[in-house]
Amino acid sequence: MKQLYTLTSLCLLFVCLVGATLSSCTGRSGSAQSADSTLAEGTQDPNGPLDWDSIVVSTTYFDNQVARKGSSVEVELYFRYPTNDSALLKAVSGAFFGETYANMSPKEATEHYLREVRSEYLFGADSLGFSAKELEDMKSEMTLSNHITYHDNHIITMQKDVYTYSAGAAHGLPATGNYTFDRKSKDVISEGDLFIDGYGPELNKILQRALIKEFGRKSAQEMESKDGIYAADLTSNDNFRLDDKGMTYTYNPYEIAPFAIGIIEVFIPYEEVRQLLRPQSIIFNYIQP
C-alpha cells in the first residue's frame, strides 16, 4: 500500500483554534454543485453517486488572540470530503491531514490539527527571548486545500496543494501531493500496485524521456545546462495521479530542480508503461487490448 504523501515537513500549519469558524458547503459528484471533475460521460458508477461536503477556514491567528498581538499566521484551509462513503472518507482524511487523523470526523480532525499546529508554531516573548516588537513582525502564511481532479467507477483522484511561509524565511514553499483511490478497496494506489517487480530503472527512463521531450530538449545534459533541471537524476517518487489518459508525476521544489523552477509535472500516456504493468493493474481498464 502506498505511503501517504503527507508532506509533513511542509504541511505543519501555523494556526490556533480559538475563534476559528468552520464553514461548509455541499455538492454531489457529477452535479452542477460540484466544482471538481465529474464522472466520465456515459459511465455508470456501480458504487453510486458520491456526496461531498467542505470545511473552510479563512482567518488570521495570533499568539495573543484576544488582543490580536504577537506572532501570527494567516490561514486558508479548504478540505473537501465524501459524506456517504465512510471507508473513502477515512482514506481521504488520512491523505489530507495524516494517517493519525483518519478515524476522526472531518470537523474533529480539523480542530485537532489546528490545535496541534498552534502549540507548535505560535509562541510568546518568554519562550524564545524575542521582544514584543520582534514578535509583531513574525507573520507566517499557510494555505492547504484539496480537490478531485478525476473520478469514474474505478478510481478517484485527489490533489492536495500546500503553501507555507514561515516568519523570517527567505521565501514561501509550495508543494503538491497526489492520491488516487481504488473505488473498491478505498486504498491509495501505489506504484507497487501498478507495476511488476523491478520496474524502477525502466520507469525512470520513461520519466526522463518524457521530461526532456516536454521541455523541448535533446538530452539530460542540455536540460541541466539550459533549464537547471537535473533530468538525469529523475526517479519515480510515488507522487502521481491517474486519470483515463495516463499518469502525471509531480516533483516539488528542490526535488529535481532549484526552487525558482517551481513545481514540475511529467505526464506519461498509459501505453508508455504497458510493458511494466502487473496483470491485475487497474490501468488496464484504460488501455485498449
PDB file of C-alpha atoms in Angstrom:
ATOM      1  CA  MET A   1       0.000   0.000   0.000  1.00  0.00           C
ATOM      2  CA  LYS A   2       1.216   3.456  -0.861  1.00  0.00           C
ATOM      3  CA  GLN A   3       2.737   5.544   1.894  1.00  0.00           C
ATOM      4  CA  LEU A   4       0.519   8.605   2.132  1.00  0.00           C
ATOM      5  CA  TYR A   5       2.350  11.608   0.796  1.00  0.00           C
ATOM      6  CA  THR A   6       1.605  13.837   3.781  1.00  0.00           C
ATOM      7  CA  LEU A   7       4.260  16.486   3.054  1.00  0.00           C
ATOM      8  CA  THR A   8       4.851  16.523   6.789  1.00  0.00           C
ATOM      9  CA  SER A   9       7.715  18.999   6.674  1.00  0.00           C
ATOM     10  CA  LEU A  10       5.621  21.332   4.535  1.00  0.00           C
ATOM     11  CA  CYS A  11       2.122  20.957   5.939  1.00  0.00           C
ATOM     12  CA  LEU A  12       2.539  21.882   9.608  1.00  0.00           C
ATOM     13  CA  LEU A  13       0.127  24.765   9.814  1.00  0.00           C
ATOM     14  CA  PHE A  14       0.841  27.806  11.943  1.00  0.00           C
ATOM     15  CA  VAL A  15      -2.601  28.349  13.464  1.00  0.00           C
ATOM     16  CA  CYS A  16      -4.608  28.465  16.687  1.00  0.00           C
ATOM     17  CA  LEU A  17      -8.105  27.126  17.218  1.00  0.00           C
ATOM     18  CA  VAL A  18      -9.521  29.893  19.400  1.00  0.00           C
ATOM     19  CA  GLY A  19     -12.112  31.821  17.432  1.00  0.00           C
ATOM     20  CA  ALA A  20     -11.904  29.583  14.353  1.00  0.00           C
ATOM     21  CA  THR A  21     -15.040  29.346  12.252  1.00  0.00           C
ATOM     22  CA  LEU A  22     -15.561  26.185  10.218  1.00  0.00           C
ATOM     23  CA  SER A  23     -17.978  26.759   7.346  1.00  0.00           C
ATOM     24  CA  SER A  24     -19.231  24.132   4.931  1.00  0.00           C
ATOM     25  CA  CYS A  25     -20.816  23.661   1.528  1.00  0.00           C
ATOM     26  CA  THR A  26     -22.247  20.539  -0.043  1.00  0.00           C
ATOM     27  CA  GLY A  27     -22.395  19.034  -3.502  1.00  0.00           C
ATOM     28  CA  ARG A  28     -22.952  15.723  -5.283  1.00  0.00           C
ATOM     29  CA  SER A  29     -20.180  14.471  -7.543  1.00  0.00           C
ATOM     30  CA  GLY A  30     -21.167  14.876 -11.155  1.00  0.00           C
ATOM     31  CA  SER A  31     -23.735  17.586 -10.400  1.00  0.00           C
ATOM     32  CA  ALA A  32     -23.707  21.283 -11.154  1.00  0.00           C
ATOM     33  CA  GLN A  33     -22.948  21.924  -7.484  1.00  0.00           C
ATOM     34  CA  SER A  34     -19.605  20.179  -7.666  1.00  0.00           C
ATOM     35  CA  ALA A  35     -16.576  22.231  -8.714  1.00  0.00           C
ATOM     36  CA  ASP A  36     -14.462  19.123  -9.192  1.00  0.00           C
ATOM     37  CA  SER A  37     -14.098  16.721 -12.107  1.00  0.00           C
ATOM     38  CA  THR A  38     -17.218  14.758 -12.962  1.00  0.00           C
ATOM     39  CA  LEU A  39     -17.888  11.149 -13.863  1.00  0.00           C
ATOM     40  CA  ALA A  40     -16.895  10.303 -17.419  1.00  0.00           C
ATOM     41  CA  GLU A  41     -19.820  10.760 -19.807  1.00  0.00           C
ATOM     42  CA  GLY A  42     -21.909   7.621 -20.240  1.00  0.00           C
ATOM     43  CA  THR A  43     -20.206   5.830 -17.353  1.00  0.00           C
ATOM     44  CA  GLN A  44     -22.358   4.050 -14.779  1.00  0.00           C
ATOM     45  CA  ASP A  45     -20.897   4.146 -11.282  1.00  0.00           C
ATOM     46  CA  PRO A  46     -21.642   0.804  -9.538  1.00  0.00           C
ATOM     47  CA  ASN A  47     -20.744   2.381  -6.196  1.00  0.00           C
ATOM     48  CA  GLY A  48     -23.450   5.015  -6.588  1.00  0.00           C
ATOM     49  CA  PRO A  49     -23.012   8.796  -6.633  1.00  0.00           C
ATOM     50  CA  LEU A  50     -20.817  10.412  -4.024  1.00  0.00           C
ATOM     51  CA  ASP A  51     -21.988  13.293  -1.858  1.00  0.00           C
ATOM     52  CA  TRP A  52     -19.385  15.840  -0.800  1.00  0.00           C
ATOM     53  CA  ASP A  53     -19.045  18.497   1.861  1.00  0.00           C
ATOM     54  CA  SER A  54     -16.314  21.025   2.614  1.00  0.00           C
ATOM     55  CA  ILE A  55     -14.734  22.623   5.661  1.00  0.00           C
ATOM     56  CA  VAL A  56     -13.315  26.095   5.106  1.00  0.00           C
ATOM     57  CA  VAL A  57     -11.073  28.095   7.440  1.00  0.00           C
ATOM     58  CA  SER A  58     -10.059  31.615   6.433  1.00  0.00           C
ATOM     59  CA  THR A  59      -8.630  33.787   9.189  1.00  0.00           C
ATOM     60  CA  THR A  60      -5.556  35.171  10.931  1.00  0.00           C
ATOM     61  CA  TYR A  61      -4.451  33.753  14.276  1.00  0.00           C
ATOM     62  CA  PHE A  62      -2.295  35.429  16.923  1.00  0.00           C
ATOM     63  CA  ASP A  63      -0.353  34.205  19.926  1.00  0.00           C
ATOM     64  CA  ASN A  64      -2.483  36.637  21.956  1.00  0.00           C
ATOM     65  CA  GLN A  65      -5.787  36.064  20.191  1.00  0.00           C
ATOM     66  CA  VAL A  66      -7.846  38.434  22.360  1.00  0.00           C
ATOM     67  CA  ALA A  67      -5.546  41.427  21.851  1.00  0.00           C
ATOM     68  CA  ARG A  68      -4.575  40.221  18.350  1.00  0.00           C
ATOM     69  CA  LYS A  69      -0.904  40.710  19.127  1.00  0.00           C
ATOM     70  CA  GLY A  70       2.279  38.681  18.989  1.00  0.00           C
ATOM     71  CA  SER A  71       3.363  36.118  16.411  1.00  0.00           C
ATOM     72  CA  SER A  72       0.664  35.451  13.843  1.00  0.00           C
ATOM     73  CA  VAL A  73      -0.293  33.351  10.853  1.00  0.00           C
ATOM     74  CA  GLU A  74      -2.727  33.935   8.014  1.00  0.00           C
ATOM     75  CA  VAL A  75      -4.580  30.699   7.254  1.00  0.00           C
ATOM     76  CA  GLU A  76      -6.588  29.492   4.268  1.00  0.00           C
ATOM     77  CA  LEU A  77      -7.747  25.878   4.585  1.00  0.00           C
ATOM     78  CA  TYR A  78     -10.182  24.040   2.309  1.00  0.00           C
ATOM     79  CA  PHE A  79     -10.982  20.389   2.999  1.00  0.00           C
ATOM     80  CA  ARG A  80     -13.319  18.596   0.590  1.00  0.00           C
ATOM     81  CA  TYR A  81     -14.509  15.153   1.699  1.00  0.00           C
ATOM     82  CA  PRO A  82     -17.146  12.483   0.873  1.00  0.00           C
ATOM     83  CA  THR A  83     -20.108  12.152   3.222  1.00  0.00           C
ATOM     84  CA  ASN A  84     -21.758   8.895   2.115  1.00  0.00           C
ATOM     85  CA  ASP A  85     -18.777   6.510   1.972  1.00  0.00           C
ATOM     86  CA  SER A  86     -17.161   6.004   5.383  1.00  0.00           C
ATOM     87  CA  ALA A  87     -14.231   3.938   4.090  1.00  0.00           C
ATOM     88  CA  LEU A  88     -13.378   6.517   1.441  1.00  0.00           C
ATOM     89  CA  LEU A  89     -13.751   9.318   3.999  1.00  0.00           C
ATOM     90  CA  LYS A  90     -11.193   7.588   6.208  1.00  0.00           C
ATOM     91  CA  ALA A  91      -8.754   7.349   3.291  1.00  0.00           C
ATOM     92  CA  VAL A  92      -9.295  10.956   2.201  1.00  0.00           C
ATOM     93  CA  SER A  93      -8.868  12.295   5.751  1.00  0.00           C
ATOM     94  CA  GLY A  94      -5.688  10.278   6.189  1.00  0.00           C
ATOM     95  CA  ALA A  95      -4.279  11.644   2.949  1.00  0.00           C
ATOM     96  CA  PHE A  96      -5.217  15.236   3.731  1.00  0.00           C
ATOM     97  CA  PHE A  97      -4.274  15.535   7.409  1.00  0.00           C
ATOM     98  CA  GLY A  98      -2.103  12.465   8.035  1.00  0.00           C
ATOM     99  CA  GLU A  99      -2.829   8.868   8.994  1.00  0.00           C
ATOM    100  CA  THR A 100      -3.337   9.645  12.697  1.00  0.00           C
ATOM    101  CA  TYR A 101      -6.426  11.683  11.747  1.00  0.00           C
ATOM    102  CA  ALA A 102      -8.055   9.021   9.565  1.00  0.00           C
ATOM    103  CA  ASN A 103     -10.536   7.762  12.172  1.00  0.00           C
ATOM    104  CA  MET A 104     -11.746  11.211  13.244  1.00  0.00           C
ATOM    105  CA  SER A 105     -14.761  13.038  11.867  1.00  0.00           C
ATOM    106  CA  PRO A 106     -13.843  15.846   9.426  1.00  0.00           C
ATOM    107  CA  LYS A 107     -14.689  18.550  11.980  1.00  0.00           C
ATOM    108  CA  GLU A 108     -12.847  16.750  14.775  1.00  0.00           C
ATOM    109  CA  ALA A 109      -9.795  16.173  12.569  1.00  0.00           C
ATOM    110  CA  THR A 110      -9.689  19.825  11.520  1.00  0.00           C
ATOM    111  CA  GLU A 111      -9.963  21.118  15.077  1.00  0.00           C
ATOM    112  CA  HIS A 112      -7.377  18.661  16.401  1.00  0.00           C
ATOM    113  CA  TYR A 113      -4.992  19.573  13.600  1.00  0.00           C
ATOM    114  CA  LEU A 114      -5.332  23.285  14.261  1.00  0.00           C
ATOM    115  CA  ARG A 115      -4.764  22.847  17.989  1.00  0.00           C
ATOM    116  CA  GLU A 116      -1.645  20.819  17.372  1.00  0.00           C
ATOM    117  CA  VAL A 117      -0.046  23.272  14.994  1.00  0.00           C
ATOM    118  CA  ARG A 118      -0.882  26.205  17.253  1.00  0.00           C
ATOM    119  CA  SER A 119       1.181  24.709  20.035  1.00  0.00           C
ATOM    120  CA  GLU A 120       3.997  24.083  17.560  1.00  0.00           C
ATOM    121  CA  TYR A 121       4.274  27.450  15.826  1.00  0.00           C
ATOM    122  CA  LEU A 122       2.727  30.288  17.827  1.00  0.00           C
ATOM    123  CA  PHE A 123       4.903  31.454  20.684  1.00  0.00           C
ATOM    124  CA  GLY A 124       5.269  34.362  23.093  1.00  0.00           C
ATOM    125  CA  ALA A 125       8.112  36.622  24.167  1.00  0.00           C
ATOM    126  CA  ASP A 126       9.058  34.419  27.105  1.00  0.00           C
ATOM    127  CA  SER A 127       9.588  31.246  25.090  1.00  0.00           C
ATOM    128  CA  LEU A 128      12.456  32.270  22.805  1.00  0.00           C
ATOM    129  CA  GLY A 129      13.565  35.599  24.188  1.00  0.00           C
ATOM    130  CA  PHE A 130      12.054  37.796  21.455  1.00  0.00           C
ATOM    131  CA  SER A 131      10.793  41.249  22.295  1.00  0.00           C
ATOM    132  CA  ALA A 132       7.160  42.231  21.795  1.00  0.00           C
ATOM    133  CA  LYS A 133       8.151  44.326  18.775  1.00  0.00           C
ATOM    134  CA  GLU A 134      10.048  41.431  17.201  1.00  0.00           C
ATOM    135  CA  LEU A 135       7.055  39.153  17.682  1.00  0.00           C
ATOM    136  CA  GLU A 136       4.779  41.639  15.912  1.00  0.00           C
ATOM    137  CA  ASP A 137       6.911  41.199  12.789  1.00  0.00           C
ATOM    138  CA  MET A 138       6.738  37.398  12.872  1.00  0.00           C
ATOM    139  CA  LYS A 139       3.952  36.840  10.365  1.00  0.00           C
ATOM    140  CA  SER A 140       3.524  33.467   8.687  1.00  0.00           C
ATOM    141  CA  GLU A 141       1.188  32.227   5.967  1.00  0.00           C
ATOM    142  CA  MET A 142      -0.376  28.860   5.222  1.00  0.00           C
ATOM    143  CA  THR A 143      -2.708  27.603   2.515  1.00  0.00           C
ATOM    144  CA  LEU A 144      -3.874  23.978   2.421  1.00  0.00           C
ATOM    145  CA  SER A 145      -6.531  22.653   0.040  1.00  0.00           C
ATOM    146  CA  ASN A 146      -7.645  19.610  -1.904  1.00  0.00           C
ATOM    147  CA  HIS A 147      -9.782  18.948  -4.958  1.00  0.00           C
ATOM    148  CA  ILE A 148     -10.857  15.992  -7.053  1.00  0.00           C
ATOM    149  CA  THR A 149      -9.131  16.016 -10.440  1.00  0.00           C
ATOM    150  CA  TYR A 150     -10.783  12.884 -11.866  1.00  0.00           C
ATOM    151  CA  HIS A 151     -13.142  10.074 -10.920  1.00  0.00           C
ATOM    152  CA  ASP A 152     -15.009   7.208 -12.532  1.00  0.00           C
ATOM    153  CA  ASN A 153     -16.242   3.785 -11.421  1.00  0.00           C
ATOM    154  CA  HIS A 154     -12.647   2.550 -10.923  1.00  0.00           C
ATOM    155  CA  ILE A 155     -10.731   5.430  -9.311  1.00  0.00           C
ATOM    156  CA  ILE A 156     -10.992   8.777  -7.547  1.00  0.00           C
ATOM    157  CA  THR A 157      -8.002  11.090  -7.846  1.00  0.00           C
ATOM    158  CA  MET A 158      -7.335  13.843  -5.321  1.00  0.00           C
ATOM    159  CA  GLN A 159      -4.749  16.602  -5.479  1.00  0.00           C
ATOM    160  CA  LYS A 160      -3.565  18.327  -2.298  1.00  0.00           C
ATOM    161  CA  ASP A 161      -1.914  21.740  -2.607  1.00  0.00           C
ATOM    162  CA  VAL A 162       0.098  23.375   0.142  1.00  0.00           C
ATOM    163  CA  TYR A 163       1.770  26.752   0.501  1.00  0.00           C
ATOM    164  CA  THR A 164       3.661  27.724   3.644  1.00  0.00           C
ATOM    165  CA  TYR A 165       5.666  30.764   4.578  1.00  0.00           C
ATOM    166  CA  SER A 166       7.430  30.712   7.941  1.00  0.00           C
ATOM    167  CA  ALA A 167       8.225  34.062   9.510  1.00  0.00           C
ATOM    168  CA  GLY A 168      11.814  35.014   8.744  1.00  0.00           C
ATOM    169  CA  ALA A 169      12.238  32.613   5.827  1.00  0.00           C
ATOM    170  CA  ALA A 170      13.658  33.789   2.503  1.00  0.00           C
ATOM    171  CA  HIS A 171      10.513  32.710   0.662  1.00  0.00           C
ATOM    172  CA  GLY A 172       7.397  30.592   0.916  1.00  0.00           C
ATOM    173  CA  LEU A 173       7.262  26.989  -0.210  1.00  0.00           C
ATOM    174  CA  PRO A 174       4.558  25.431  -2.437  1.00  0.00           C
ATOM    175  CA  ALA A 175       4.020  21.692  -2.736  1.00  0.00           C
ATOM    176  CA  THR A 176       1.558  19.271  -4.312  1.00  0.00           C
ATOM    177  CA  GLY A 177       0.662  15.747  -3.218  1.00  0.00           C
ATOM    178  CA  ASN A 178      -1.333  13.323  -5.381  1.00  0.00           C
ATOM    179  CA  TYR A 179      -3.565  10.442  -4.264  1.00  0.00           C
ATOM    180  CA  THR A 180      -5.540   8.050  -6.444  1.00  0.00           C
ATOM    181  CA  PHE A 181      -8.001   5.878  -4.517  1.00  0.00           C
ATOM    182  CA  ASP A 182      -9.214   2.472  -5.698  1.00  0.00           C
ATOM    183  CA  ARG A 183     -13.028   2.674  -5.649  1.00  0.00           C
ATOM    184  CA  LYS A 184     -13.360  -0.944  -4.493  1.00  0.00           C
ATOM    185  CA  SER A 185     -10.674  -1.204  -1.818  1.00  0.00           C
ATOM    186  CA  LYS A 186     -10.591   2.538  -0.917  1.00  0.00           C
ATOM    187  CA  ASP A 187      -6.795   2.236  -0.706  1.00  0.00           C
ATOM    188  CA  VAL A 188      -4.401   4.793  -2.144  1.00  0.00           C
ATOM    189  CA  ILE A 189      -2.877   3.236  -5.269  1.00  0.00           C
ATOM    190  CA  SER A 190       0.909   2.946  -5.213  1.00  0.00           C
ATOM    191  CA  GLU A 191       3.496   2.204  -7.877  1.00  0.00           C
ATOM    192  CA  GLY A 192       3.798  -1.268  -6.377  1.00  0.00           C
ATOM    193  CA  ASP A 193       0.103  -1.885  -7.036  1.00  0.00           C
ATOM    194  CA  LEU A 194       0.512  -0.966 -10.706  1.00  0.00           C
ATOM    195  CA  PHE A 195       3.893  -2.300 -11.798  1.00  0.00           C
ATOM    196  CA  ILE A 196       5.777  -5.590 -11.824  1.00  0.00           C
ATOM    197  CA  ASP A 197       8.760  -6.192  -9.553  1.00  0.00           C
ATOM    198  CA  GLY A 198      11.912  -4.455 -10.726  1.00  0.00           C
ATOM    199  CA  TYR A 199      10.014  -1.728 -12.594  1.00  0.00           C
ATOM    200  CA  GLY A 200      12.140   1.122 -11.231  1.00  0.00           C
ATOM    201  CA  PRO A 201      15.002   1.511 -13.744  1.00  0.00           C
ATOM    202  CA  GLU A 202      12.752   1.319 -16.821  1.00  0.00           C
ATOM    203  CA  LEU A 203      10.116   3.636 -15.333  1.00  0.00           C
ATOM    204  CA  ASN A 204      12.849   6.157 -14.528  1.00  0.00           C
ATOM    205  CA  LYS A 205      13.979   6.113 -18.162  1.00  0.00           C
ATOM    206  CA  ILE A 206      10.399   6.671 -19.342  1.00  0.00           C
ATOM    207  CA  LEU A 207      10.019   9.614 -16.970  1.00  0.00           C
ATOM    208  CA  GLN A 208      13.326  11.135 -18.044  1.00  0.00           C
ATOM    209  CA  ARG A 209      12.429  10.879 -21.739  1.00  0.00           C
ATOM    210  CA  ALA A 210       9.011  12.438 -21.113  1.00  0.00           C
ATOM    211  CA  LEU A 211      10.523  15.329 -19.155  1.00  0.00           C
ATOM    212  CA  ILE A 212      13.171  16.068 -21.785  1.00  0.00           C
ATOM    213  CA  LYS A 213      10.549  15.965 -24.551  1.00  0.00           C
ATOM    214  CA  GLU A 214       8.171  18.231 -22.639  1.00  0.00           C
ATOM    215  CA  PHE A 215      10.852  20.912 -22.351  1.00  0.00           C
ATOM    216  CA  GLY A 216      11.870  20.518 -25.981  1.00  0.00           C
ATOM    217  CA  ARG A 217      15.429  19.440 -25.193  1.00  0.00           C
ATOM    218  CA  LYS A 218      17.552  16.721 -26.775  1.00  0.00           C
ATOM    219  CA  SER A 219      19.323  15.362 -23.719  1.00  0.00           C
ATOM    220  CA  ALA A 220      19.508  15.474 -19.944  1.00  0.00           C
ATOM    221  CA  GLN A 221      22.770  17.391 -20.223  1.00  0.00           C
ATOM    222  CA  GLU A 222      21.133  20.094 -22.346  1.00  0.00           C
ATOM    223  CA  MET A 223      18.249  20.354 -19.913  1.00  0.00           C
ATOM    224  CA  GLU A 224      20.604  20.771 -16.967  1.00  0.00           C
ATOM    225  CA  SER A 225      22.682  23.455 -18.676  1.00  0.00           C
ATOM    226  CA  LYS A 226      19.772  25.441 -20.135  1.00  0.00           C
ATOM    227  CA  ASP A 227      16.939  24.873 -17.661  1.00  0.00           C
ATOM    228  CA  GLY A 228      18.689  23.967 -14.427  1.00  0.00           C
ATOM    229  CA  ILE A 229      16.670  20.753 -14.174  1.00  0.00           C
ATOM    230  CA  TYR A 230      18.524  17.569 -13.284  1.00  0.00           C
ATOM    231  CA  ALA A 231      16.734  15.141 -15.592  1.00  0.00           C
ATOM    232  CA  ALA A 232      19.488  12.548 -15.213  1.00  0.00           C
ATOM    233  CA  ASP A 233      18.662  12.331 -11.502  1.00  0.00           C
ATOM    234  CA  LEU A 234      14.918  11.970 -12.086  1.00  0.00           C
ATOM    235  CA  THR A 235      13.406   8.875 -10.471  1.00  0.00           C
ATOM    236  CA  SER A 236       9.832   7.854  -9.746  1.00  0.00           C
ATOM    237  CA  ASN A 237       8.649   9.188  -6.384  1.00  0.00           C
ATOM    238  CA  ASP A 238       5.173   7.634  -5.939  1.00  0.00           C
ATOM    239  CA  ASN A 239       3.698  11.159  -6.112  1.00  0.00           C
ATOM    240  CA  PHE A 240       1.439  10.592  -9.107  1.00  0.00           C
ATOM    241  CA  ARG A 241      -2.198  10.891 -10.089  1.00  0.00           C
ATOM    242  CA  LEU A 242      -4.205   8.798 -12.538  1.00  0.00           C
ATOM    243  CA  ASP A 243      -6.987   9.642 -14.967  1.00  0.00           C
ATOM    244  CA  ASP A 244      -8.392   7.951 -18.069  1.00  0.00           C
ATOM    245  CA  LYS A 245      -5.469   9.057 -20.290  1.00  0.00           C
ATOM    246  CA  GLY A 246      -2.325   8.444 -18.262  1.00  0.00           C
ATOM    247  CA  MET A 247      -0.377   9.190 -15.110  1.00  0.00           C
ATOM    248  CA  THR A 248       1.051  12.541 -14.045  1.00  0.00           C
ATOM    249  CA  TYR A 249       4.057  12.689 -11.717  1.00  0.00           C
ATOM    250  CA  THR A 250       4.685  15.763  -9.577  1.00  0.00           C
ATOM    251  CA  TYR A 251       8.124  16.962  -8.450  1.00  0.00           C
ATOM    252  CA  ASN A 252       8.100  19.682  -5.837  1.00  0.00           C
ATOM    253  CA  PRO A 253      10.723  22.427  -5.459  1.00  0.00           C
ATOM    254  CA  TYR A 254      14.227  21.118  -4.709  1.00  0.00           C
ATOM    255  CA  GLU A 255      13.416  17.527  -5.766  1.00  0.00           C
ATOM    256  CA  ILE A 256      14.976  17.754  -9.235  1.00  0.00           C
ATOM    257  CA  ALA A 257      15.485  21.495  -9.702  1.00  0.00           C
ATOM    258  CA  PRO A 258      16.163  24.721  -7.795  1.00  0.00           C
ATOM    259  CA  PHE A 259      13.290  26.487  -6.037  1.00  0.00           C
ATOM    260  CA  ALA A 260      12.962  29.110  -8.779  1.00  0.00           C
ATOM    261  CA  ILE A 261      11.887  26.454 -11.307  1.00  0.00           C
ATOM    262  CA  GLY A 262       8.765  25.725  -9.277  1.00  0.00           C
ATOM    263  CA  ILE A 263       6.643  22.577  -9.300  1.00  0.00           C
ATOM    264  CA  ILE A 264       7.351  20.276 -12.262  1.00  0.00           C
ATOM    265  CA  GLU A 265       4.815  17.809 -13.664  1.00  0.00           C
ATOM    266  CA  VAL A 266       5.568  14.938 -16.044  1.00  0.00           C
ATOM    267  CA  PHE A 267       2.764  13.213 -17.964  1.00  0.00           C
ATOM    268  CA  ILE A 268       3.095   9.622 -19.217  1.00  0.00           C
ATOM    269  CA  PRO A 269       0.455   8.038 -21.501  1.00  0.00           C
ATOM    270  CA  TYR A 270      -0.549   4.577 -20.316  1.00  0.00           C
ATOM    271  CA  GLU A 271       0.779   2.931 -23.465  1.00  0.00           C
ATOM    272  CA  GLU A 272       4.283   4.031 -22.431  1.00  0.00           C
ATOM    273  CA  VAL A 273       4.154   1.831 -19.322  1.00  0.00           C
ATOM    274  CA  ARG A 274       2.118  -1.099 -20.686  1.00  0.00           C
ATOM    275  CA  GLN A 275       5.088  -3.476 -20.558  1.00  0.00           C
ATOM    276  CA  LEU A 276       5.638  -2.693 -16.853  1.00  0.00           C
ATOM    277  CA  LEU A 277       2.077  -3.339 -15.667  1.00  0.00           C
ATOM    278  CA  ARG A 278       1.040  -6.144 -13.371  1.00  0.00           C
ATOM    279  CA  PRO A 279      -1.606  -8.427 -14.926  1.00  0.00           C
ATOM    280  CA  GLN A 280      -4.225  -7.125 -12.472  1.00  0.00           C
ATOM    281  CA  SER A 281      -3.171  -3.463 -12.693  1.00  0.00           C
ATOM    282  CA  ILE A 282      -6.104  -1.069 -12.579  1.00  0.00           C
ATOM    283  CA  ILE A 283      -4.561   0.788 -15.544  1.00  0.00           C
ATOM    284  CA  PHE A 284      -5.719  -1.989 -17.892  1.00  0.00           C
ATOM    285  CA  ASN A 285      -9.217  -0.513 -17.562  1.00  0.00           C
ATOM    286  CA  TYR A 286      -7.970   2.395 -19.695  1.00  0.00           C
ATOM    287  CA  ILE A 287      -5.855   0.574 -22.306  1.00  0.00           C
ATOM    288  CA  GLN A 288      -7.192  -0.993 -25.476  1.00  0.00           C
ATOM    289  CA  PRO A 289      -6.484  -4.769 -25.661  1.00  0.00           C
TER     290      PRO A 289
END
